[in-house]
Amino acid sequence: MAVSDDYLQWLTKEFEESPYWKLLGISMDKLEQGAAVIKMPVKDELLNSNGMMHGGAIASILDSIIGVVIRSSRDVRVATISLTTQFIAPVKEGILYAEAKTINKGKRIQYVESKVIDEKGTIIGTALGTFAIKEKQ
């Protein structure tokens, strides 16, 4: 089932107006049906005591892109059941980009892989997410 351009525009606004996205500085870079890229600046407020991007911020963008990709393919709500993350390389400046790929598209449970890279293409982290699909009421 195809989603409309109007829905994708609405979805962009829905995510970008989220208080949490605003706090982290996340924004949509690309959005199509079933595919998306989001970006997040590395900013001082997101650094840990070692001067590197905090793992929680990296996990947040990995989790967020999965929600975007699922919702870009169908008009549903989602909830994270589990998110297994791997932190691969530290980062202390620049912009991070996240994308995701569906592994198994179930009716009620969906499995999706995500990754976050820096501006040079270095993989910063990856995740495997299990998400509950909730039909809109």
mmCIF file of N, CA and C in Angstrom:
data_model
loop_
_atom_site.group_PDB
_atom_site.id
_atom_site.type_symbol
_atom_site.label_atom_id
_atom_site.label_comp_id
_atom_site.label_asym_id
_atom_site.label_seq_id
_atom_site.Cartn_x
_atom_site.Cartn_y
_atom_site.Cartn_z
ATOM 1 N N MET A 1 0.838 -1.178 0.000
ATOM 2 C CA MET A 1 0.000 0.000 0.000
ATOM 3 C C MET A 1 0.886 1.247 0.000
ATOM 4 N N ALA A 2 0.696 2.100 -0.947
ATOM 5 C CA ALA A 2 1.510 3.310 -1.076
ATOM 6 C C ALA A 2 1.052 4.386 -0.090
ATOM 7 N N VAL A 3 2.016 5.138 0.408
ATOM 8 C CA VAL A 3 1.679 6.299 1.233
ATOM 9 C C VAL A 3 1.807 7.541 0.353
ATOM 10 N N SER A 4 1.038 8.559 0.670
ATOM 11 C CA SER A 4 1.005 9.766 -0.152
ATOM 12 C C SER A 4 2.136 10.727 0.224
ATOM 13 N N ASP A 5 2.426 11.643 -0.702
ATOM 14 C CA ASP A 5 3.399 12.696 -0.417
ATOM 15 C C ASP A 5 2.919 13.569 0.736
ATOM 16 N N ASP A 6 1.602 13.792 0.810
ATOM 17 C CA ASP A 6 1.050 14.585 1.918
ATOM 18 C C ASP A 6 1.333 13.911 3.260
ATOM 19 N N TYR A 7 1.184 12.590 3.301
ATOM 20 C CA TYR A 7 1.474 11.853 4.531
ATOM 21 C C TYR A 7 2.952 11.998 4.899
ATOM 22 N N LEU A 8 3.844 11.877 3.926
ATOM 23 C CA LEU A 8 5.273 11.999 4.210
ATOM 24 C C LEU A 8 5.626 13.399 4.696
ATOM 25 N N GLN A 9 4.991 14.418 4.147
ATOM 26 C CA GLN A 9 5.211 15.788 4.627
ATOM 27 C C GLN A 9 4.712 15.933 6.062
ATOM 28 N N TRP A 10 3.538 15.377 6.326
ATOM 29 C CA TRP A 10 2.992 15.416 7.681
ATOM 30 C C TRP A 10 3.918 14.670 8.646
ATOM 31 N N LEU A 11 4.422 13.515 8.223
ATOM 32 C CA LEU A 11 5.292 12.708 9.072
ATOM 33 C C LEU A 11 6.590 13.452 9.397
ATOM 34 N N THR A 12 7.144 14.136 8.420
ATOM 35 C CA THR A 12 8.346 14.949 8.663
ATOM 36 C C THR A 12 8.070 15.970 9.763
ATOM 37 N N LYS A 13 6.965 16.671 9.639
ATOM 38 C CA LYS A 13 6.598 17.681 10.638
ATOM 39 C C LYS A 13 6.358 17.028 12.000
ATOM 40 N N GLU A 14 5.674 15.889 12.006
ATOM 41 C CA GLU A 14 5.384 15.150 13.246
ATOM 42 C C GLU A 14 6.678 14.846 14.004
ATOM 43 N N PHE A 15 7.679 14.341 13.307
ATOM 44 C CA PHE A 15 8.950 14.013 13.966
ATOM 45 C C PHE A 15 9.740 15.268 14.324
ATOM 46 N N GLU A 16 9.865 16.204 13.393
ATOM 47 C CA GLU A 16 10.714 17.376 13.638
ATOM 48 C C GLU A 16 10.158 18.296 14.724
ATOM 49 N N GLU A 17 8.862 18.204 15.013
ATOM 50 C CA GLU A 17 8.278 19.012 16.087
ATOM 51 C C GLU A 17 8.282 18.280 17.428
ATOM 52 N N SER A 18 8.791 17.055 17.448
ATOM 53 C CA SER A 18 8.901 16.302 18.694
ATOM 54 C C SER A 18 9.864 17.022 19.640
ATOM 55 N N PRO A 19 9.470 17.220 20.883
ATOM 56 C CA PRO A 19 10.376 17.885 21.839
ATOM 57 C C PRO A 19 11.730 17.179 21.970
ATOM 58 N N TYR A 20 11.731 15.846 21.910
ATOM 59 C CA TYR A 20 12.985 15.110 22.056
ATOM 60 C C TYR A 20 13.897 15.339 20.858
ATOM 61 N N TRP A 21 13.322 15.305 19.650
ATOM 62 C CA TRP A 21 14.127 15.595 18.467
ATOM 63 C C TRP A 21 14.695 17.000 18.539
ATOM 64 N N LYS A 22 13.906 17.957 18.980
ATOM 65 C CA LYS A 22 14.397 19.330 19.098
ATOM 66 C C LYS A 22 15.549 19.407 20.094
ATOM 67 N N LEU A 23 15.414 18.719 21.221
ATOM 68 C CA LEU A 23 16.462 18.706 22.242
ATOM 69 C C LEU A 23 17.779 18.182 21.674
ATOM 70 N N LEU A 24 17.699 17.080 20.907
ATOM 71 C CA LEU A 24 18.901 16.472 20.342
ATOM 72 C C LEU A 24 19.384 17.155 19.067
ATOM 73 N N GLY A 25 18.510 17.944 18.435
ATOM 74 C CA GLY A 25 18.877 18.605 17.180
ATOM 75 C C GLY A 25 18.689 17.715 15.965
ATOM 76 N N ILE A 26 17.872 16.653 16.082
ATOM 77 C CA ILE A 26 17.645 15.735 14.965
ATOM 78 C C ILE A 26 16.709 16.377 13.953
ATOM 79 N N SER A 27 17.005 16.166 12.673
ATOM 80 C CA SER A 27 16.122 16.631 11.601
ATOM 81 C C SER A 27 16.127 15.612 10.464
ATOM 82 N N MET A 28 15.107 15.723 9.625
ATOM 83 C CA MET A 28 14.968 14.827 8.485
ATOM 84 C C MET A 28 15.917 15.301 7.389
ATOM 85 N N ASP A 29 16.666 14.377 6.817
ATOM 86 C CA ASP A 29 17.542 14.704 5.697
ATOM 87 C C ASP A 29 16.912 14.230 4.389
ATOM 88 N N LYS A 30 16.251 13.052 4.445
ATOM 89 C CA LYS A 30 15.584 12.475 3.268
ATOM 90 C C LYS A 30 14.458 11.598 3.770
ATOM 91 N N LEU A 31 13.317 11.650 3.094
ATOM 92 C CA LEU A 31 12.205 10.788 3.469
ATOM 93 C C LEU A 31 11.443 10.364 2.232
ATOM 94 N N GLU A 32 11.371 9.052 2.045
ATOM 95 C CA GLU A 32 10.602 8.436 0.969
ATOM 96 C C GLU A 32 9.834 7.281 1.594
ATOM 97 N N GLN A 33 8.946 6.692 0.831
ATOM 98 C CA GLN A 33 8.228 5.543 1.355
ATOM 99 C C GLN A 33 9.217 4.415 1.644
ATOM 100 N N GLY A 34 9.291 4.007 2.912
ATOM 101 C CA GLY A 34 10.139 2.893 3.308
ATOM 102 C C GLY A 34 11.623 3.196 3.430
ATOM 103 N N ALA A 35 12.030 4.436 3.258
ATOM 104 C CA ALA A 35 13.450 4.801 3.344
ATOM 105 C C ALA A 35 13.596 6.222 3.872
ATOM 106 N N ALA A 36 14.613 6.414 4.691
ATOM 107 C CA ALA A 36 14.835 7.743 5.258
ATOM 108 C C ALA A 36 16.283 7.883 5.705
ATOM 109 N N VAL A 37 16.702 9.132 5.823
ATOM 110 C CA VAL A 37 17.971 9.481 6.448
ATOM 111 C C VAL A 37 17.659 10.646 7.380
ATOM 112 N N ILE A 38 18.113 10.541 8.620
ATOM 113 C CA ILE A 38 17.990 11.660 9.543
ATOM 114 C C ILE A 38 19.393 12.081 9.956
ATOM 115 N N LYS A 39 19.499 13.313 10.447
ATOM 116 C CA LYS A 39 20.820 13.799 10.838
ATOM 117 C C LYS A 39 20.747 14.467 12.212
ATOM 118 N N MET A 40 21.908 14.486 12.882
ATOM 119 C CA MET A 40 22.004 15.076 14.209
ATOM 120 C C MET A 40 23.399 15.675 14.374
ATOM 121 N N PRO A 41 23.458 16.945 14.771
ATOM 122 C CA PRO A 41 24.772 17.537 15.000
ATOM 123 C C PRO A 41 25.389 17.025 16.303
ATOM 124 N N VAL A 42 26.686 16.882 16.296
ATOM 125 C CA VAL A 42 27.406 16.595 17.532
ATOM 126 C C VAL A 42 27.576 17.955 18.205
ATOM 127 N N LYS A 43 26.919 18.130 19.346
ATOM 128 C CA LYS A 43 27.007 19.412 20.039
ATOM 129 C C LYS A 43 27.466 19.204 21.474
ATOM 130 N N ASP A 44 27.994 20.262 22.063
ATOM 131 C CA ASP A 44 28.586 20.165 23.397
ATOM 132 C C ASP A 44 27.653 19.529 24.420
ATOM 133 N N GLU A 45 26.360 19.829 24.331
ATOM 134 C CA GLU A 45 25.395 19.303 25.306
ATOM 135 C C GLU A 45 25.242 17.783 25.228
ATOM 136 N N LEU A 46 25.726 17.170 24.155
ATOM 137 C CA LEU A 46 25.582 15.729 23.964
ATOM 138 C C LEU A 46 26.886 14.973 24.186
ATOM 139 N N LEU A 47 27.922 15.671 24.645
ATOM 140 C CA LEU A 47 29.208 15.025 24.892
ATOM 141 C C LEU A 47 29.258 14.456 26.301
ATOM 142 N N ASN A 48 30.002 13.357 26.464
ATOM 143 C CA ASN A 48 30.180 12.776 27.799
ATOM 144 C C ASN A 48 31.412 13.391 28.462
ATOM 145 N N SER A 49 31.794 12.875 29.622
ATOM 146 C CA SER A 49 32.926 13.436 30.364
ATOM 147 C C SER A 49 34.265 13.203 29.672
ATOM 148 N N ASN A 50 34.297 12.331 28.662
ATOM 149 C CA ASN A 50 35.508 12.113 27.869
ATOM 150 C C ASN A 50 35.585 13.045 26.668
ATOM 151 N N GLY A 51 34.582 13.906 26.500
ATOM 152 C CA GLY A 51 34.558 14.819 25.356
ATOM 153 C C GLY A 51 34.075 14.163 24.072
ATOM 154 N N MET A 52 33.460 12.989 24.184
ATOM 155 C CA MET A 52 32.928 12.269 23.021
ATOM 156 C C MET A 52 31.401 12.241 23.100
ATOM 157 N N MET A 53 30.769 12.010 21.957
ATOM 158 C CA MET A 53 29.311 11.914 21.916
ATOM 159 C C MET A 53 28.853 10.806 22.850
ATOM 160 N N HIS A 54 27.889 11.116 23.709
ATOM 161 C CA HIS A 54 27.367 10.150 24.676
ATOM 162 C C HIS A 54 26.650 9.017 23.946
ATOM 163 N N GLY A 55 26.855 7.796 24.429
ATOM 164 C CA GLY A 55 26.216 6.634 23.827
ATOM 165 C C GLY A 55 24.703 6.723 23.808
ATOM 166 N N GLY A 56 24.125 7.376 24.792
ATOM 167 C CA GLY A 56 22.671 7.542 24.823
ATOM 168 C C GLY A 56 22.165 8.369 23.653
ATOM 169 N N ALA A 57 22.925 9.385 23.260
ATOM 170 C CA ALA A 57 22.538 10.201 22.105
ATOM 171 C C ALA A 57 22.651 9.388 20.821
ATOM 172 N N ILE A 58 23.691 8.579 20.725
ATOM 173 C CA ILE A 58 23.861 7.722 19.543
ATOM 174 C C ILE A 58 22.729 6.691 19.490
ATOM 175 N N ALA A 59 22.406 6.081 20.632
ATOM 176 C CA ALA A 59 21.303 5.118 20.671
ATOM 177 C C ALA A 59 19.987 5.792 20.283
ATOM 178 N N SER A 60 19.821 7.045 20.671
ATOM 179 C CA SER A 60 18.583 7.766 20.345
ATOM 180 C C SER A 60 18.399 7.950 18.846
ATOM 181 N N ILE A 61 19.466 8.292 18.127
ATOM 182 C CA ILE A 61 19.315 8.471 16.681
ATOM 183 C C ILE A 61 19.124 7.112 15.993
ATOM 184 N N LEU A 62 19.765 6.064 16.527
ATOM 185 C CA LEU A 62 19.570 4.714 15.976
ATOM 186 C C LEU A 62 18.127 4.252 16.165
ATOM 187 N N ASP A 63 17.561 4.524 17.311
ATOM 188 C CA ASP A 63 16.170 4.182 17.611
ATOM 189 C C ASP A 63 15.208 5.030 16.768
ATOM 190 N N SER A 64 15.500 6.313 16.675
ATOM 191 C CA SER A 64 14.618 7.243 15.947
ATOM 192 C C SER A 64 14.489 6.888 14.475
ATOM 193 N N ILE A 65 15.597 6.549 13.832
ATOM 194 C CA ILE A 65 15.525 6.257 12.395
ATOM 195 C C ILE A 65 14.686 5.014 12.138
ATOM 196 N N ILE A 66 14.710 4.064 13.048
ATOM 197 C CA ILE A 66 13.872 2.875 12.863
ATOM 198 C C ILE A 66 12.398 3.261 12.883
ATOM 199 N N GLY A 67 12.006 4.083 13.833
ATOM 200 C CA GLY A 67 10.623 4.542 13.883
ATOM 201 C C GLY A 67 10.219 5.274 12.625
ATOM 202 N N VAL A 68 11.108 6.117 12.110
ATOM 203 C CA VAL A 68 10.825 6.862 10.880
ATOM 204 C C VAL A 68 10.620 5.912 9.707
ATOM 205 N N VAL A 69 11.522 4.951 9.545
ATOM 206 C CA VAL A 69 11.435 4.037 8.400
ATOM 207 C C VAL A 69 10.157 3.196 8.453
ATOM 208 N N ILE A 70 9.821 2.676 9.617
ATOM 209 C CA ILE A 70 8.584 1.895 9.719
ATOM 210 C C ILE A 70 7.381 2.766 9.372
ATOM 211 N N ARG A 71 7.313 3.935 9.984
ATOM 212 C CA ARG A 71 6.140 4.795 9.770
ATOM 213 C C ARG A 71 6.098 5.399 8.372
ATOM 214 N N SER A 72 7.225 5.431 7.669
ATOM 215 C CA SER A 72 7.218 5.951 6.299
ATOM 216 C C SER A 72 6.638 4.943 5.311
ATOM 217 N N SER A 73 6.522 3.698 5.740
ATOM 218 C CA SER A 73 5.992 2.684 4.830
ATOM 219 C C SER A 73 4.511 2.404 5.056
ATOM 220 N N ARG A 74 4.007 2.784 6.245
ATOM 221 C CA ARG A 74 2.574 2.614 6.523
ATOM 222 C C ARG A 74 2.166 3.520 7.682
ATOM 223 N N ASP A 75 0.917 3.930 7.671
ATOM 224 C CA ASP A 75 0.399 4.891 8.640
ATOM 225 C C ASP A 75 0.035 4.173 9.942
ATOM 226 N N VAL A 76 1.037 3.984 10.794
ATOM 227 C CA VAL A 76 0.879 3.298 12.075
ATOM 228 C C VAL A 76 1.651 4.060 13.148
ATOM 229 N N ARG A 77 1.470 3.648 14.367
ATOM 230 C CA ARG A 77 2.297 4.093 15.482
ATOM 231 C C ARG A 77 3.220 2.929 15.821
ATOM 232 N N VAL A 78 4.359 3.215 16.433
ATOM 233 C CA VAL A 78 5.299 2.157 16.800
ATOM 234 C C VAL A 78 5.796 2.371 18.222
ATOM 235 N N ALA A 79 6.264 1.292 18.818
ATOM 236 C CA ALA A 79 6.887 1.359 20.138
ATOM 237 C C ALA A 79 8.078 0.414 20.146
ATOM 238 N N THR A 80 9.174 0.874 20.696
ATOM 239 C CA THR A 80 10.377 0.041 20.781
ATOM 240 C C THR A 80 10.175 -1.056 21.825
ATOM 241 N N ILE A 81 10.396 -2.293 21.400
ATOM 242 C CA ILE A 81 10.381 -3.429 22.333
ATOM 243 C C ILE A 81 11.800 -3.656 22.844
ATOM 244 N N SER A 82 12.755 -3.699 21.910
ATOM 245 C CA SER A 82 14.159 -3.834 22.303
ATOM 246 C C SER A 82 15.038 -3.168 21.258
ATOM 247 N N LEU A 83 16.186 -2.715 21.717
ATOM 248 C CA LEU A 83 17.161 -2.090 20.832
ATOM 249 C C LEU A 83 18.544 -2.552 21.281
ATOM 250 N N THR A 84 19.186 -3.364 20.452
ATOM 251 C CA THR A 84 20.531 -3.844 20.743
ATOM 252 C C THR A 84 21.508 -2.969 19.967
ATOM 253 N N THR A 85 22.379 -2.288 20.683
ATOM 254 C CA THR A 85 23.275 -1.324 20.035
ATOM 255 C C THR A 85 24.723 -1.779 20.118
ATOM 256 N N GLN A 86 25.476 -1.367 19.115
ATOM 257 C CA GLN A 86 26.918 -1.563 19.082
ATOM 258 C C GLN A 86 27.552 -0.197 18.813
ATOM 259 N N PHE A 87 28.421 0.228 19.702
ATOM 260 C CA PHE A 87 29.136 1.484 19.529
ATOM 261 C C PHE A 87 30.496 1.145 18.936
ATOM 262 N N ILE A 88 30.745 1.624 17.716
ATOM 263 C CA ILE A 88 31.895 1.175 16.956
ATOM 264 C C ILE A 88 33.044 2.173 16.975
ATOM 265 N N ALA A 89 32.742 3.451 16.838
ATOM 266 C CA ALA A 89 33.801 4.458 16.813
ATOM 267 C C ALA A 89 33.350 5.694 17.585
ATOM 268 N N PRO A 90 34.273 6.324 18.317
ATOM 269 C CA PRO A 90 33.913 7.557 19.025
ATOM 270 C C PRO A 90 33.815 8.719 18.046
ATOM 271 N N VAL A 91 33.050 9.732 18.444
ATOM 272 C CA VAL A 91 32.921 10.933 17.615
ATOM 273 C C VAL A 91 32.815 12.142 18.541
ATOM 274 N N LYS A 92 33.477 13.233 18.174
ATOM 275 C CA LYS A 92 33.435 14.421 19.024
ATOM 276 C C LYS A 92 33.039 15.692 18.292
ATOM 277 N N GLU A 93 32.831 15.597 16.958
ATOM 278 C CA GLU A 93 32.412 16.787 16.214
ATOM 279 C C GLU A 93 31.768 16.370 14.899
ATOM 280 N N GLY A 94 31.078 17.314 14.277
ATOM 281 C CA GLY A 94 30.485 17.063 12.968
ATOM 282 C C GLY A 94 28.998 16.777 13.025
ATOM 283 N N ILE A 95 28.532 16.110 12.003
ATOM 284 C CA ILE A 95 27.122 15.754 11.868
ATOM 285 C C ILE A 95 27.031 14.252 11.660
ATOM 286 N N LEU A 96 26.078 13.635 12.340
ATOM 287 C CA LEU A 96 25.836 12.206 12.196
ATOM 288 C C LEU A 96 24.611 11.981 11.321
ATOM 289 N N TYR A 97 24.655 10.912 10.533
ATOM 290 C CA TYR A 97 23.550 10.539 9.640
ATOM 291 C C TYR A 97 23.146 9.113 9.959
ATOM 292 N N ALA A 98 21.841 8.877 10.057
ATOM 293 C CA ALA A 98 21.346 7.532 10.360
ATOM 294 C C ALA A 98 20.396 7.065 9.272
ATOM 295 N N GLU A 99 20.461 5.773 8.983
ATOM 296 C CA GLU A 99 19.531 5.131 8.050
ATOM 297 C C GLU A 99 19.199 3.758 8.592
ATOM 298 N N ALA A 100 18.130 3.169 8.058
ATOM 299 C CA ALA A 100 17.686 1.864 8.564
ATOM 300 C C ALA A 100 17.146 1.015 7.435
ATOM 301 N N LYS A 101 17.149 -0.301 7.686
ATOM 302 C CA LYS A 101 16.661 -1.267 6.695
ATOM 303 C C LYS A 101 15.810 -2.308 7.411
ATOM 304 N N THR A 102 14.626 -2.554 6.866
ATOM 305 C CA THR A 102 13.726 -3.547 7.443
ATOM 306 C C THR A 102 14.272 -4.954 7.204
ATOM 307 N N ILE A 103 14.291 -5.760 8.257
ATOM 308 C CA ILE A 103 14.750 -7.143 8.176
ATOM 309 C C ILE A 103 13.553 -8.077 8.012
ATOM 310 N N ASN A 104 12.512 -7.828 8.801
ATOM 311 C CA ASN A 104 11.313 -8.661 8.756
ATOM 312 C C ASN A 104 10.108 -7.778 9.043
ATOM 313 N N LYS A 105 9.236 -7.663 8.070
ATOM 314 C CA LYS A 105 8.076 -6.783 8.200
ATOM 315 C C LYS A 105 6.850 -7.598 8.617
ATOM 316 N N GLY A 106 6.674 -7.762 9.910
ATOM 317 C CA GLY A 106 5.523 -8.480 10.425
ATOM 318 C C GLY A 106 4.328 -7.554 10.586
ATOM 319 N N LYS A 107 3.189 -8.137 10.842
ATOM 320 C CA LYS A 107 1.975 -7.342 11.021
ATOM 321 C C LYS A 107 1.983 -6.621 12.372
ATOM 322 N N ARG A 108 2.457 -7.314 13.435
ATOM 323 C CA ARG A 108 2.449 -6.715 14.774
ATOM 324 C C ARG A 108 3.834 -6.459 15.346
ATOM 325 N N ILE A 109 4.840 -7.172 14.844
ATOM 326 C CA ILE A 109 6.226 -7.004 15.297
ATOM 327 C C ILE A 109 7.096 -6.833 14.057
ATOM 328 N N GLN A 110 8.020 -5.875 14.133
ATOM 329 C CA GLN A 110 8.899 -5.641 12.988
ATOM 330 C C GLN A 110 10.343 -5.549 13.471
ATOM 331 N N TYR A 111 11.249 -6.146 12.698
ATOM 332 C CA TYR A 111 12.681 -6.135 12.998
ATOM 333 C C TYR A 111 13.386 -5.244 11.971
ATOM 334 N N VAL A 112 14.202 -4.332 12.475
ATOM 335 C CA VAL A 112 14.861 -3.355 11.605
ATOM 336 C C VAL A 112 16.291 -3.134 12.088
ATOM 337 N N GLU A 113 17.224 -3.046 11.145
ATOM 338 C CA GLU A 113 18.620 -2.696 11.451
ATOM 339 C C GLU A 113 18.825 -1.219 11.152
ATOM 340 N N SER A 114 19.640 -0.566 11.968
ATOM 341 C CA SER A 114 19.982 0.829 11.680
ATOM 342 C C SER A 114 21.476 1.037 11.873
ATOM 343 N N LYS A 115 21.971 2.092 11.241
ATOM 344 C CA LYS A 115 23.374 2.455 11.438
ATOM 345 C C LYS A 115 23.492 3.966 11.409
ATOM 346 N N VAL A 116 24.511 4.450 12.089
ATOM 347 C CA VAL A 116 24.804 5.880 12.103
ATOM 348 C C VAL A 116 26.248 6.057 11.657
ATOM 349 N N ILE A 117 26.444 7.008 10.754
ATOM 350 C CA ILE A 117 27.778 7.303 10.223
ATOM 351 C C ILE A 117 28.086 8.780 10.416
ATOM 352 N N ASP A 118 29.362 9.117 10.346
ATOM 353 C CA ASP A 118 29.734 10.529 10.383
ATOM 354 C C ASP A 118 29.851 11.069 8.963
ATOM 355 N N GLU A 119 30.281 12.302 8.843
ATOM 356 C CA GLU A 119 30.369 12.961 7.527
ATOM 357 C C GLU A 119 31.380 12.300 6.588
ATOM 358 N N LYS A 120 32.332 11.557 7.132
ATOM 359 C CA LYS A 120 33.344 10.877 6.316
ATOM 360 C C LYS A 120 32.910 9.468 5.922
ATOM 361 N N GLY A 121 31.754 9.027 6.440
ATOM 362 C CA GLY A 121 31.270 7.688 6.148
ATOM 363 C C GLY A 121 31.713 6.634 7.147
ATOM 364 N N THR A 122 32.384 7.044 8.212
ATOM 365 C CA THR A 122 32.808 6.118 9.256
ATOM 366 C C THR A 122 31.587 5.652 10.041
ATOM 367 N N ILE A 123 31.453 4.351 10.224
ATOM 368 C CA ILE A 123 30.334 3.836 11.019
ATOM 369 C C ILE A 123 30.610 4.117 12.493
ATOM 370 N N ILE A 124 29.691 4.829 13.112
ATOM 371 C CA ILE A 124 29.803 5.203 14.520
ATOM 372 C C ILE A 124 29.092 4.179 15.403
ATOM 373 N N GLY A 125 27.966 3.666 14.923
ATOM 374 C CA GLY A 125 27.221 2.682 15.694
ATOM 375 C C GLY A 125 26.174 1.995 14.837
ATOM 376 N N THR A 126 25.719 0.844 15.319
ATOM 377 C CA THR A 126 24.665 0.094 14.641
ATOM 378 C C THR A 126 23.676 -0.394 15.695
ATOM 379 N N ALA A 127 22.501 -0.799 15.232
ATOM 380 C CA ALA A 127 21.503 -1.332 16.153
ATOM 381 C C ALA A 127 20.587 -2.307 15.429
ATOM 382 N N LEU A 128 20.031 -3.213 16.195
ATOM 383 C CA LEU A 128 18.958 -4.082 15.733
ATOM 384 C C LEU A 128 17.783 -3.801 16.651
ATOM 385 N N GLY A 129 16.679 -3.364 16.052
ATOM 386 C CA GLY A 129 15.506 -3.017 16.836
ATOM 387 C C GLY A 129 14.350 -3.956 16.596
ATOM 388 N N THR A 130 13.627 -4.256 17.671
ATOM 389 C CA THR A 130 12.376 -4.990 17.604
ATOM 390 C C THR A 130 11.300 -4.002 18.006
ATOM 391 N N PHE A 131 10.338 -3.784 17.115
ATOM 392 C CA PHE A 131 9.328 -2.756 17.321
ATOM 393 C C PHE A 131 7.926 -3.332 17.250
ATOM 394 N N ALA A 132 7.069 -2.866 18.150
ATOM 395 C CA ALA A 132 5.658 -3.231 18.111
ATOM 396 C C ALA A 132 4.942 -2.258 17.176
ATOM 397 N N ILE A 133 4.081 -2.800 16.331
ATOM 398 C CA ILE A 133 3.290 -1.996 15.402
ATOM 399 C C ILE A 133 1.909 -1.818 16.019
ATOM 400 N N LYS A 134 1.478 -0.572 16.112
ATOM 401 C CA LYS A 134 0.170 -0.257 16.676
ATOM 402 C C LYS A 134 -0.646 0.479 15.633
ATOM 403 N N GLU A 135 -1.736 -0.124 15.234
ATOM 404 C CA GLU A 135 -2.609 0.528 14.262
ATOM 405 C C GLU A 135 -3.170 1.803 14.865
ATOM 406 N N LYS A 136 -3.286 2.844 14.065
ATOM 407 C CA LYS A 136 -3.854 4.106 14.546
ATOM 408 C C LYS A 136 -5.332 3.909 14.840
ATOM 409 N N GLN A 137 -5.802 4.613 15.862
ATOM 410 C CA GLN A 137 -7.203 4.477 16.242
ATOM 411 C C GLN A 137 -8.020 5.617 15.691
#
